[in-house]
Amino acid sequence: MSRPNHVDVNQSGHTKSEDSLFTLVENEECDFSKLLEKPPRLLLNIERQRSLDERSLVNELSIGMSPRLCARTTDLHISSSRVFEPLDMISSPVGRRSGFNTPRSQTGFEAHPMVAEAWEALRSSLVYFRGQPVGTIAALDNSEEKLNYDQVFLRDFVPSGLAFLMNGEPEIVKNFILKTLRLQSWEKKIDRFHLGEGVMPASFKVLHDPVRNNETLMADFGESAIGRVAPVDSGFWWIILLRAYTKSTGDISLAEMPECQKGMRLILSLCLSEGFDTFPTLLCADGCCMIDRRMGVYGYPIEIQALFFMALRCALLLLKHDDEGKEFIERIVKRLHALSYHIRSYFWLDLKNLNDIYRFKTEEYSHTAVNKFNVMPDSLPEWIFDFMPVRGGYFIGNVSPARMDFRWFCLGNCIAILSSLATPEQSTAIMDLIESRWEELVGEMPLKVCYPAIENHEWRIITGCDPKNTRWSYHNGGSWPVLLWLLVAACVKTGRPQIARRAIEIAESRLLKDNWPEYYDGKLGRYIGKQSRKCQTWSIAGYLVAKMMLEDPSHLGMVALEEDRQMKPLLRRSNSWTL
C-alpha cells in the first residue's frame, strides 16, 4: 500500500535536568455518587508537576538521583455537558515528546540503543488509509504465512497508541478511534445470525484496488476468527483508549462527538443488558479476549471482568450528562458497586482464603452458606499449595458454580491494579506475589500470560489437543513481552520501580537480538515460541511504553484510575468468604 514518508524520529524533546524525579502519583479519592449530579461550568487551572503536591497523595521514590521540582501549568476548559475526571493523576502534555525520540534521554543519561530501533520498527508497522495513519499491523514478519498478522487488531494497537500519545503524536490515535467507530456501525453477520450493534471489530485491513485506485476497509468481527468468537474485549479497549487520548491531550471534543457518545452507549448496552445472570460479572465464551483459543477461560474470566470494570469507569468519565447519558451513568454506578464487591470478595485468593477453601463444607443451602458456589475442596490443584506465598495474593482466573480456576492471569491482575478494582491492600499483595514468585511468573523473559501450564490429560480435555497451546507455549504458560507495559504501569502505581527496572533489563537482554518475538516458550521463557512471529508490533510498543513510563511516571495518568471511597469494602485484607 502507498505510504507517506516516515516522520523523523530524532526530534529533540523538552530537556530535563540530569537529576530526574521519579514520583508515584496516588489519586485523591473520588465519590462516584457525586457524578450523578450535573456539574457546573468550570475553568480549571491545573498544575502539571511531578513533585510532592499538597493536593495529591504523592510518594517520592528515589532511583539514585536527587529529586527536583518541575512544574508545568496549563488551562483546561471543562464542558458543563459532561463529567471530567479529577486531573490529580498528571499526564504529560501533548506536544512534549519523550526523551526516547533522541539519542540522549531527557534524564541526561544515554538512552538504551534498543529504543531507536524500536521506534523505527514501530513506525514501519504503520498502516495508512487514504494518506492518513490509522493503526499498526500485528507483525512485520515476512518469513511466515501472513494469516491475519497483516491486519490492525484493536487490542494490539492499544500499546502502540499509548506509545504515540506519550510521544506527543495523538493524531494517529484519533484516526484509529474514528475509523474503528465507523466499522462498529457495519452490519455484522455470521451465517444467518446478526451480532449486536455495539460489537467492535477484532481487526481490520486496508484493501487497495489498483484498477480503481482507491482504498477500502475490511473488518473482522469474529466471523473469520479461530472458533468464530466475537471479541468481547475490543469494545472495552476502545473506551479505555478514548479516555487515554482525552487524558493525554486535554481535548474533550473527540469524546463529546455524537458519534463517540453513541459508540460508547452501544458498547454499554451490550454488557449492561438484563438477563438471567445472578452475578454482576460478564458471562463469556472461550477465546473471546487476548487468549483467543480454547483454554478453559469460558465463564467469568478475570481478564474480561477487569477490563469491563475499567471500561465502565472510563465511560463514567466520558459520557455526557444529557438524557441518554444520565440513564447509562445511573446503570454504570450500580453495576460498579456490585462488580467490585463480587470480584474483591469471591475472586480474591491469599493464604487465609486458600485455607478456608481447603476446609469448606459442601452442599450448603440457605443465605448463611459459607461455600456460596459449592466448590469442592478436593478440586484444589496440588500446585496451588506451594505457589501461594505467606505474603501475597491474586485474583484467580474464574469463579462460577462449583468451579474455581486457580490459575494466575497477568493481564487481569494488572488491569485490576490500574483500574483500582483491587484495593490498595490487594494491589500490594499482587506485587508481593510477583516478587515472591519471580522465577515462575517472570523467569528469563517477562511475562507469563498465565501460570501454570496445563498438560497431559487436562491439556487434552481443556484445549482439545491444541498443538499451538502445548505446555509452556503460547497462551498455555507462554511468556509475552507485550505484558511488560502492564507490569511496569502496575509497579509505578504501587511504588515498586525496582521490579519494573528489573523486568525491563531482562527484556532488553534479548528482545532486539531475537527480533521482537510475539512470545517465548518454556517454563522460564527461555526459547523463542515455536510458532512465534518476529517483529511483533505490540512487543515493540509494549517495550517503548514501559521505558517511557518508567522515565516519566506522569504518563501513568493515561492508564490508571484513582480508588473510589464509596466502593471500599468493609472486609479486611484477607477477604473471608464468610460474609
Coordinates of C-alpha atoms in Angstrom, one line a residue:
M1 CA 0.0 0.0 0.0
S2 CA 1.2 3.6 -0.6
R3 CA 2.5 5.3 2.4
P4 CA 4.0 8.8 3.0
N5 CA 7.5 9.3 4.3
H6 CA 8.1 8.3 7.8
V7 CA 8.3 11.0 10.5
D8 CA 11.8 11.8 11.6
V9 CA 12.2 10.0 15.0
N10 CA 15.1 12.1 16.0
Q11 CA 13.4 15.3 17.0
S12 CA 14.7 16.8 20.2
G13 CA 12.3 16.9 23.2
H14 CA 12.0 19.2 26.1
T15 CA 15.2 18.9 28.1
K16 CA 15.4 17.7 31.7
S17 CA 18.0 18.1 34.4
E18 CA 20.3 15.1 35.0
D19 CA 18.5 14.9 38.4
S20 CA 15.3 13.2 37.2
L21 CA 12.4 12.9 39.5
F22 CA 10.5 9.7 39.9
T23 CA 7.3 10.1 41.6
L24 CA 4.4 7.8 42.4
V25 CA 1.1 9.6 42.0
E26 CA -1.7 8.3 44.2
N27 CA -5.0 9.8 43.3
E28 CA -7.3 11.6 45.6
E29 CA -10.4 9.5 46.3
C30 CA -13.5 10.1 44.1
D31 CA -17.1 9.6 45.1
F32 CA -19.0 8.0 42.1
S33 CA -22.3 9.1 43.5
K34 CA -21.4 12.7 43.0
L35 CA -21.0 12.0 39.3
L36 CA -24.8 11.8 39.1
E37 CA -25.1 15.5 39.8
K38 CA -24.9 17.9 36.9
P39 CA -21.5 19.6 37.1
P40 CA -21.2 23.4 36.8
R41 CA -19.2 25.0 34.1
L42 CA -15.6 25.1 35.4
L43 CA -12.4 26.6 34.3
L44 CA -9.6 24.7 35.9
N45 CA -6.0 25.8 36.2
I46 CA -4.2 22.6 36.5
E47 CA -0.6 22.3 37.8
R48 CA 1.1 19.6 35.9
Q49 CA 4.1 18.7 38.2
R50 CA 6.0 15.6 39.1
S51 CA 6.8 16.8 42.6
L52 CA 5.2 16.4 46.0
D53 CA 1.8 18.1 45.6
E54 CA -0.2 19.1 48.7
R55 CA -3.4 18.3 46.7
S56 CA -2.4 14.8 45.9
L57 CA -1.1 11.8 47.8
V58 CA 2.4 11.7 46.3
N59 CA 5.2 9.4 47.4
E60 CA 8.7 10.2 46.1
L61 CA 10.6 7.2 45.1
S62 CA 14.3 7.6 44.6
I63 CA 16.1 5.8 41.7
G64 CA 19.5 7.0 42.6
M65 CA 19.0 10.7 41.6
S66 CA 18.1 13.6 43.8
P67 CA 14.5 14.9 43.0
R68 CA 14.0 18.3 41.6
L69 CA 10.7 20.0 41.2
C70 CA 9.5 20.6 37.7
A71 CA 6.1 22.4 37.4
R72 CA 4.1 22.7 34.3
T73 CA 0.8 24.6 34.1
T74 CA -2.0 24.6 31.6
D75 CA -5.6 25.8 31.3
L76 CA -8.3 23.3 30.6
H77 CA -11.9 24.2 29.9
I78 CA -14.4 21.7 31.3
S79 CA -17.7 21.5 29.4
S80 CA -20.8 21.7 31.6
S81 CA -22.4 19.0 29.4
R82 CA -20.2 16.1 30.8
V83 CA -18.1 15.0 33.7
F84 CA -14.4 15.3 33.5
E85 CA -12.3 13.3 36.0
P86 CA -10.2 15.0 38.6
L87 CA -6.8 15.6 37.0
D88 CA -4.8 14.7 40.0
M89 CA -3.1 11.9 38.1
I90 CA -0.9 14.0 35.9
S91 CA -0.3 13.3 32.2
S92 CA 2.4 14.7 30.1
P93 CA 1.1 17.5 27.9
V94 CA 0.8 16.6 24.3
G95 CA 3.4 18.1 22.0
R96 CA 6.2 17.3 24.5
R97 CA 8.0 14.4 23.0
S98 CA 9.6 11.7 25.1
G99 CA 13.3 11.7 25.5
F100 CA 13.4 8.4 23.9
N101 CA 13.0 10.0 20.5
T102 CA 16.5 11.4 20.9
P103 CA 20.0 9.8 21.2
R104 CA 20.0 11.0 24.8
S105 CA 17.2 10.6 27.3
Q106 CA 15.7 13.6 29.0
T107 CA 17.1 12.3 32.2
G108 CA 20.5 13.2 30.8
F109 CA 21.6 9.6 30.6
E110 CA 22.3 7.7 27.4
A111 CA 19.1 6.0 26.1
H112 CA 19.3 2.3 25.6
P113 CA 20.3 1.6 21.9
M114 CA 17.2 -0.6 21.6
V115 CA 14.9 2.5 21.9
A116 CA 15.8 4.0 18.5
E117 CA 15.5 0.6 16.8
A118 CA 12.1 0.1 18.5
W119 CA 10.8 3.4 17.2
E120 CA 12.0 2.7 13.7
A121 CA 10.2 -0.7 13.8
L122 CA 7.0 0.7 15.3
R123 CA 6.9 3.4 12.6
S124 CA 7.5 0.8 9.9
S125 CA 4.3 -1.0 11.1
L126 CA 2.0 2.0 10.5
V127 CA -1.0 1.3 8.2
Y128 CA -2.3 4.1 6.1
F129 CA -5.8 4.7 4.8
R130 CA -6.2 7.4 2.2
G131 CA -3.0 9.0 3.2
Q132 CA -3.6 9.0 7.0
P133 CA -2.1 6.6 9.6
V134 CA -4.9 4.6 11.1
G135 CA -3.1 1.9 13.1
T136 CA -0.3 -0.6 13.2
I137 CA -0.2 -4.1 11.8
A138 CA 0.2 -7.1 14.1
A139 CA 3.6 -8.2 12.8
L140 CA 6.1 -7.4 10.1
D141 CA 7.4 -10.9 9.8
N142 CA 7.6 -11.9 6.1
S143 CA 9.2 -15.2 6.8
E144 CA 5.9 -16.8 7.8
E145 CA 2.4 -17.1 6.2
K146 CA 0.7 -13.8 7.0
L147 CA -2.7 -15.3 8.0
N148 CA -4.2 -12.3 9.8
Y149 CA -0.9 -10.8 11.2
D150 CA -1.1 -8.2 8.4
Q151 CA -4.2 -6.7 10.0
V152 CA -4.7 -4.0 12.6
F153 CA -6.0 -5.6 15.7
L154 CA -7.9 -3.4 18.1
R155 CA -6.4 -4.8 21.3
D156 CA -2.9 -5.0 19.7
F157 CA -3.0 -1.3 18.8
V158 CA -3.5 -0.2 22.4
P159 CA 0.2 -0.2 23.4
S160 CA 1.1 1.4 20.0
G161 CA -1.5 4.1 20.7
L162 CA -0.1 4.7 24.2
A163 CA 3.4 5.0 22.8
F164 CA 2.3 7.6 20.2
L165 CA 0.4 9.5 22.9
M166 CA 3.4 9.6 25.2
N167 CA 5.5 10.8 22.3
G168 CA 3.2 13.7 21.6
E169 CA 1.6 12.2 18.4
P170 CA -2.1 12.0 19.2
E171 CA -3.4 12.2 15.6
I172 CA -2.7 8.6 14.9
V173 CA -4.7 7.5 17.9
K174 CA -7.6 9.9 16.9
N175 CA -7.7 8.4 13.4
F176 CA -7.8 4.9 14.8
I177 CA -10.6 5.7 17.2
L178 CA -12.7 7.3 14.5
K179 CA -12.1 4.5 11.9
T180 CA -12.9 1.7 14.3
L181 CA -16.0 3.6 15.4
R182 CA -17.1 3.8 11.7
L183 CA -16.6 0.0 11.5
Q184 CA -18.8 -0.6 14.5
S185 CA -21.8 0.7 12.6
W186 CA -21.4 -2.0 9.9
E187 CA -23.8 -4.9 9.7
K188 CA -22.3 -7.9 11.5
K189 CA -23.5 -11.3 10.4
I190 CA -22.2 -14.8 11.0
D191 CA -24.0 -17.3 8.8
R192 CA -27.7 -16.3 9.4
F193 CA -27.1 -14.7 12.8
H194 CA -26.7 -10.9 13.3
L195 CA -24.3 -9.8 16.1
G196 CA -25.2 -6.9 18.5
E197 CA -25.0 -3.4 17.1
G198 CA -22.3 -2.4 19.6
V199 CA -19.8 -5.1 18.8
M200 CA -16.4 -3.7 17.9
P201 CA -14.2 -5.4 15.3
A202 CA -11.4 -7.7 16.4
S203 CA -9.3 -6.4 13.5
F204 CA -9.4 -4.6 10.1
K205 CA -7.4 -4.4 7.0
V206 CA -6.9 -1.8 4.3
L207 CA -7.6 -3.1 0.8
H208 CA -6.1 -1.2 -2.2
D209 CA -7.7 -1.5 -5.6
P210 CA -5.0 -0.6 -8.2
V211 CA -7.5 -0.6 -11.0
R212 CA -9.9 2.0 -9.5
N213 CA -7.0 3.5 -7.4
N214 CA -9.0 3.6 -4.2
E215 CA -8.8 2.1 -0.7
T216 CA -11.5 0.4 1.4
L217 CA -11.6 -1.2 4.9
M218 CA -12.4 -4.8 5.6
A219 CA -13.3 -5.7 9.2
D220 CA -13.4 -9.0 11.1
F221 CA -16.0 -9.2 13.9
G222 CA -15.2 -12.8 14.7
E223 CA -16.6 -14.4 11.5
S224 CA -13.1 -15.2 10.3
A225 CA -11.5 -15.8 13.8
I226 CA -10.5 -19.2 15.0
G227 CA -13.6 -20.7 16.7
R228 CA -15.7 -17.9 15.3
V229 CA -15.8 -16.0 18.6
A230 CA -16.6 -12.3 18.8
P231 CA -14.0 -10.2 20.7
V232 CA -15.6 -9.1 24.0
D233 CA -12.6 -7.1 24.9
S234 CA -12.4 -4.9 21.8
G235 CA -15.1 -2.5 22.9
F236 CA -13.6 -2.2 26.4
W237 CA -10.1 -1.4 25.0
W238 CA -11.7 1.2 22.7
I239 CA -13.3 3.0 25.6
I240 CA -10.0 2.8 27.6
L241 CA -8.0 4.2 24.7
L242 CA -10.5 7.0 24.2
R243 CA -10.1 8.0 27.8
A244 CA -6.3 7.8 27.5
Y245 CA -6.4 10.1 24.4
T246 CA -8.6 12.6 26.4
K247 CA -6.4 12.4 29.4
S248 CA -3.2 12.8 27.4
T249 CA -4.3 15.7 25.2
G250 CA -6.8 17.5 27.4
D251 CA -9.0 17.5 24.3
I252 CA -12.6 16.5 25.2
S253 CA -14.0 17.3 21.8
L254 CA -13.4 13.8 20.4
A255 CA -15.2 12.1 23.3
E256 CA -18.0 14.6 23.0
M257 CA -18.7 13.9 19.4
P258 CA -22.2 12.5 19.0
E259 CA -20.7 9.5 17.1
C260 CA -18.3 8.7 20.0
Q261 CA -21.1 9.1 22.6
K262 CA -23.3 6.8 20.6
G263 CA -20.5 4.3 20.2
M264 CA -19.9 4.1 23.9
R265 CA -23.7 3.7 24.6
L266 CA -23.9 0.8 22.1
I267 CA -21.0 -1.0 23.8
L268 CA -22.5 -0.4 27.2
S269 CA -25.9 -1.6 26.0
L270 CA -24.4 -5.0 25.2
C271 CA -22.8 -5.5 28.6
L272 CA -25.3 -3.9 30.8
S273 CA -28.4 -5.6 29.4
E274 CA -30.5 -7.6 31.8
G275 CA -30.8 -11.4 31.5
F276 CA -30.8 -14.5 33.7
D277 CA -27.5 -13.6 35.4
T278 CA -27.3 -13.8 39.2
F279 CA -23.8 -12.3 39.2
P280 CA -22.6 -8.8 38.1
T281 CA -19.8 -10.4 36.1
L282 CA -20.0 -11.0 32.3
L283 CA -20.6 -14.5 31.0
C284 CA -18.2 -15.2 28.1
A285 CA -17.3 -17.8 25.6
D286 CA -13.8 -19.3 25.4
G287 CA -11.4 -17.4 23.2
C288 CA -13.1 -14.0 23.5
C289 CA -10.1 -11.9 24.5
M290 CA -6.3 -11.9 24.3
I291 CA -6.4 -15.7 24.9
D292 CA -8.3 -16.3 21.7
R293 CA -8.2 -20.0 21.5
R294 CA -9.8 -22.8 23.6
M295 CA -8.0 -22.5 27.0
G296 CA -10.8 -23.1 29.6
V297 CA -11.4 -19.4 30.2
Y298 CA -15.1 -19.6 29.4
G299 CA -17.5 -18.4 32.1
Y300 CA -16.3 -15.3 34.0
P301 CA -12.6 -14.8 33.1
I302 CA -10.8 -12.3 35.3
E303 CA -9.3 -10.6 32.2
I304 CA -12.8 -9.7 30.9
Q305 CA -14.1 -8.7 34.3
A306 CA -11.2 -6.3 35.0
L307 CA -11.4 -4.8 31.5
F308 CA -15.2 -4.5 32.0
F309 CA -14.7 -2.7 35.3
M310 CA -12.1 -0.3 33.9
A311 CA -14.2 0.5 30.8
L312 CA -17.2 1.3 32.9
R313 CA -15.1 3.7 35.0
C314 CA -13.7 5.3 31.9
A315 CA -17.2 5.6 30.3
L316 CA -18.5 7.2 33.5
L317 CA -16.0 10.0 33.0
L318 CA -16.6 10.4 29.3
L319 CA -20.4 10.2 28.9
K320 CA -22.3 13.5 28.6
H321 CA -24.9 14.3 31.2
D322 CA -27.7 14.6 28.7
D323 CA -30.9 12.5 28.9
E324 CA -29.3 9.5 27.2
G325 CA -26.1 9.7 29.1
K326 CA -27.7 10.0 32.5
E327 CA -29.6 6.8 32.1
F328 CA -26.3 4.9 31.4
I329 CA -24.5 6.7 34.2
E330 CA -27.0 5.5 36.8
R331 CA -26.7 1.9 35.5
I332 CA -22.9 2.1 35.5
V333 CA -22.7 3.3 39.1
K334 CA -25.0 0.5 40.3
R335 CA -23.0 -2.1 38.3
L336 CA -19.6 -0.8 39.5
H337 CA -20.6 -1.2 43.2
A338 CA -21.9 -4.8 42.6
L339 CA -19.0 -5.8 40.4
S340 CA -16.3 -4.5 42.7
Y341 CA -17.8 -6.2 45.7
H342 CA -18.2 -9.5 43.9
I343 CA -14.7 -9.7 42.5
R344 CA -12.9 -8.4 45.6
S345 CA -14.9 -11.0 47.7
Y346 CA -15.0 -14.1 45.6
F347 CA -12.1 -13.9 43.1
W348 CA -9.5 -12.9 45.7
L349 CA -7.1 -15.6 46.9
D350 CA -4.5 -15.4 49.6
L351 CA -3.1 -17.8 52.2
K352 CA -6.1 -17.4 54.6
N353 CA -8.7 -17.8 51.8
L354 CA -6.9 -20.8 50.5
N355 CA -7.0 -22.4 53.9
D356 CA -10.7 -21.5 54.2
I357 CA -11.5 -23.2 50.8
Y358 CA -9.4 -26.2 51.9
R359 CA -11.7 -26.6 54.9
F360 CA -15.0 -25.9 53.0
K361 CA -18.1 -27.9 53.7
T362 CA -20.3 -28.7 50.7
E363 CA -24.0 -29.0 49.9
E364 CA -24.9 -25.9 52.0
Y365 CA -28.3 -24.5 51.4
S366 CA -29.6 -21.1 52.7
H367 CA -28.5 -17.5 52.8
T368 CA -26.0 -18.3 55.5
A369 CA -23.9 -20.6 53.4
V370 CA -20.2 -20.1 53.6
N371 CA -19.3 -22.1 50.5
K372 CA -21.6 -20.0 48.3
F373 CA -20.6 -21.6 45.0
N374 CA -20.4 -25.2 46.3
V375 CA -16.8 -25.5 45.4
M376 CA -15.4 -29.0 46.2
P377 CA -12.2 -28.8 48.3
D378 CA -10.9 -31.8 46.5
S379 CA -10.8 -29.7 43.3
L380 CA -7.9 -27.7 44.7
P381 CA -4.9 -28.3 42.4
E382 CA -1.7 -29.6 44.1
W383 CA 0.4 -26.8 42.7
I384 CA -1.5 -24.0 44.5
F385 CA -0.3 -25.0 48.0
D386 CA 3.3 -24.4 47.1
F387 CA 2.7 -21.5 44.8
M388 CA 0.8 -19.4 47.4
P389 CA 3.3 -17.3 49.4
V390 CA 2.8 -16.3 53.1
R391 CA 2.6 -12.7 52.0
G392 CA 0.8 -12.1 48.8
G393 CA -2.3 -12.9 46.8
Y394 CA -4.1 -12.5 43.5
F395 CA -7.4 -12.6 41.7
I396 CA -7.9 -16.1 40.4
G397 CA -8.8 -16.8 36.8
N398 CA -12.5 -17.7 37.1
V399 CA -15.3 -18.3 39.6
S400 CA -18.6 -19.9 38.7
P401 CA -20.9 -22.5 40.3
A402 CA -18.8 -25.5 41.6
R403 CA -15.8 -24.2 39.7
M404 CA -12.8 -22.1 40.5
D405 CA -9.9 -21.7 38.1
F406 CA -6.9 -21.0 40.3
R407 CA -4.5 -20.1 37.5
W408 CA -2.8 -16.8 37.6
F409 CA -3.6 -14.5 34.7
C410 CA -1.3 -11.5 34.3
L411 CA -3.5 -9.1 32.3
G412 CA -6.5 -9.4 34.6
N413 CA -4.4 -8.8 37.7
C414 CA -2.5 -5.8 36.3
I415 CA -5.7 -4.2 35.0
A416 CA -7.3 -4.8 38.4
I417 CA -4.4 -2.7 39.9
L418 CA -4.6 0.1 37.3
S419 CA -8.4 0.4 37.5
S420 CA -8.4 0.3 41.3
L421 CA -10.6 -2.8 41.1
A422 CA -8.0 -4.2 43.5
T423 CA -8.0 -2.3 46.8
P424 CA -4.6 -0.8 47.8
E425 CA -4.0 -3.8 50.1
Q426 CA -4.8 -6.2 47.3
S427 CA -2.6 -4.3 44.9
T428 CA 0.3 -4.6 47.3
A429 CA -0.4 -8.3 47.8
I430 CA -0.3 -8.9 44.0
M431 CA 3.0 -7.2 43.7
D432 CA 4.3 -9.2 46.7
L433 CA 3.3 -12.3 44.9
I434 CA 5.1 -11.3 41.7
E435 CA 8.3 -10.7 43.8
S436 CA 7.9 -13.9 45.7
R437 CA 7.3 -16.0 42.6
W438 CA 9.6 -14.2 40.2
E439 CA 11.1 -17.3 38.6
E440 CA 7.7 -18.7 37.9
L441 CA 6.0 -15.5 36.6
V442 CA 8.9 -13.6 35.0
G443 CA 11.8 -16.0 34.7
E444 CA 14.1 -15.2 31.7
M445 CA 11.5 -13.2 29.8
P446 CA 8.6 -11.2 31.2
L447 CA 5.8 -12.1 31.4
K448 CA 3.8 -15.3 31.8
V449 CA 0.3 -14.8 30.3
C450 CA -1.0 -17.4 32.8
Y451 CA 0.5 -19.8 35.3
P452 CA 0.9 -22.7 35.5
A453 CA 0.6 -24.5 32.2
I454 CA -2.0 -27.3 31.8
E455 CA -0.6 -30.6 30.4
N456 CA -1.3 -34.3 29.8
H457 CA -4.9 -35.4 30.2
E458 CA -6.0 -32.0 31.4
W459 CA -4.5 -30.3 28.3
R460 CA -6.3 -32.8 26.0
I461 CA -9.7 -32.1 27.7
I462 CA -9.4 -28.4 28.1
T463 CA -7.7 -27.4 24.8
G464 CA -9.0 -30.2 22.6
C465 CA -5.4 -31.3 21.9
D466 CA -4.5 -27.8 20.5
P467 CA -1.0 -28.2 19.0
K468 CA -0.3 -24.4 19.4
N469 CA -1.2 -24.4 23.1
T470 CA 1.1 -27.2 24.3
R471 CA 2.5 -26.8 27.8
W472 CA 4.5 -23.7 28.4
S473 CA 3.8 -22.4 25.0
Y474 CA 1.7 -19.6 23.5
H475 CA -1.4 -19.0 25.8
N476 CA -0.6 -22.1 27.8
G477 CA 2.0 -20.6 30.1
G478 CA 3.9 -18.8 27.4
S479 CA 5.8 -15.6 28.1
W480 CA 4.6 -12.5 26.3
P481 CA 6.8 -9.4 26.1
V482 CA 3.8 -7.1 25.4
L483 CA 2.7 -7.6 29.1
L484 CA 5.8 -5.7 30.2
W485 CA 4.0 -2.4 29.9
L486 CA 1.2 -3.5 32.1
L487 CA 3.6 -4.8 34.7
V488 CA 5.6 -1.5 34.7
A489 CA 2.4 0.5 35.0
A490 CA 1.3 -1.6 38.0
C491 CA 4.8 -1.1 39.5
V492 CA 4.6 2.6 39.1
K493 CA 1.1 2.8 40.7
T494 CA 2.1 0.6 43.6
G495 CA 5.5 2.2 44.2
R496 CA 7.7 -0.7 43.1
P497 CA 10.0 0.8 40.5
Q498 CA 12.7 -1.7 41.3
I499 CA 10.5 -4.5 40.0
A500 CA 9.9 -2.5 36.8
R501 CA 13.6 -1.8 36.2
R502 CA 14.5 -5.5 36.8
A503 CA 11.9 -6.7 34.3
I504 CA 12.9 -4.1 31.6
E505 CA 16.6 -5.1 32.0
I506 CA 15.7 -8.8 31.4
A507 CA 13.6 -7.9 28.3
E508 CA 16.4 -5.7 26.9
S509 CA 18.9 -8.5 27.1
R510 CA 17.1 -10.5 24.4
L511 CA 14.2 -8.7 22.6
L512 CA 16.1 -6.9 20.0
K513 CA 18.6 -9.7 19.5
D514 CA 15.7 -12.1 19.0
N515 CA 14.0 -9.6 16.6
W516 CA 11.0 -8.8 18.9
P517 CA 9.2 -12.2 19.1
E518 CA 5.5 -12.4 19.8
Y519 CA 6.0 -14.9 22.7
Y520 CA 8.5 -17.2 24.3
D521 CA 8.2 -20.9 25.2
G522 CA 9.4 -22.9 28.2
K523 CA 8.9 -22.9 31.9
L524 CA 11.3 -19.9 32.2
G525 CA 10.5 -18.3 28.9
R526 CA 14.0 -19.2 27.5
Y527 CA 13.0 -20.2 24.0
I528 CA 11.5 -18.2 21.2
G529 CA 8.0 -19.5 20.6
K530 CA 7.8 -22.4 18.2
Q531 CA 5.1 -20.5 16.1
S532 CA 6.0 -17.0 17.3
R533 CA 6.0 -14.2 14.7
K534 CA 9.1 -12.0 14.6
C535 CA 8.9 -8.2 14.7
Q536 CA 5.6 -8.4 16.6
T537 CA 4.3 -4.8 16.9
W538 CA 2.9 -5.0 20.3
S539 CA 6.1 -6.5 21.7
I540 CA 7.8 -3.4 20.3
A541 CA 5.2 -0.9 21.5
G542 CA 4.9 -2.6 25.0
Y543 CA 8.7 -2.1 25.5
L544 CA 8.5 1.5 24.5
V545 CA 5.6 2.3 26.7
A546 CA 7.3 0.5 29.7
K547 CA 10.5 2.6 29.1
M548 CA 8.7 5.9 28.7
M549 CA 6.5 5.3 31.8
L550 CA 9.5 4.4 34.0
E551 CA 11.3 7.5 32.7
D552 CA 8.3 9.8 33.2
P553 CA 5.8 8.3 35.7
S554 CA 3.3 11.1 35.0
H555 CA 2.3 9.0 31.9
L556 CA 0.6 6.7 34.4
G557 CA -2.4 9.0 34.4
M558 CA -3.4 7.8 30.9
V559 CA -3.9 4.2 32.1
A560 CA -4.7 4.4 35.8
L561 CA -7.7 5.4 37.8
E562 CA -8.0 6.5 41.4
E563 CA -9.8 4.5 44.0
D564 CA -13.4 5.3 44.8
R565 CA -14.0 5.5 48.5
Q566 CA -17.7 4.5 48.1
M567 CA -16.5 1.1 46.9
K568 CA -14.2 0.4 49.7
P569 CA -15.1 -2.9 51.2
L570 CA -15.9 -3.5 54.8
L571 CA -13.8 -6.7 54.5
R572 CA -10.3 -7.0 55.9
R573 CA -7.3 -7.6 53.7
S574 CA -7.9 -11.3 53.8
N575 CA -11.4 -11.1 52.4
S576 CA -13.2 -14.0 54.1
W577 CA -15.9 -15.9 52.2
T578 CA -17.9 -15.8 55.4
L579 CA -19.9 -12.7 54.5

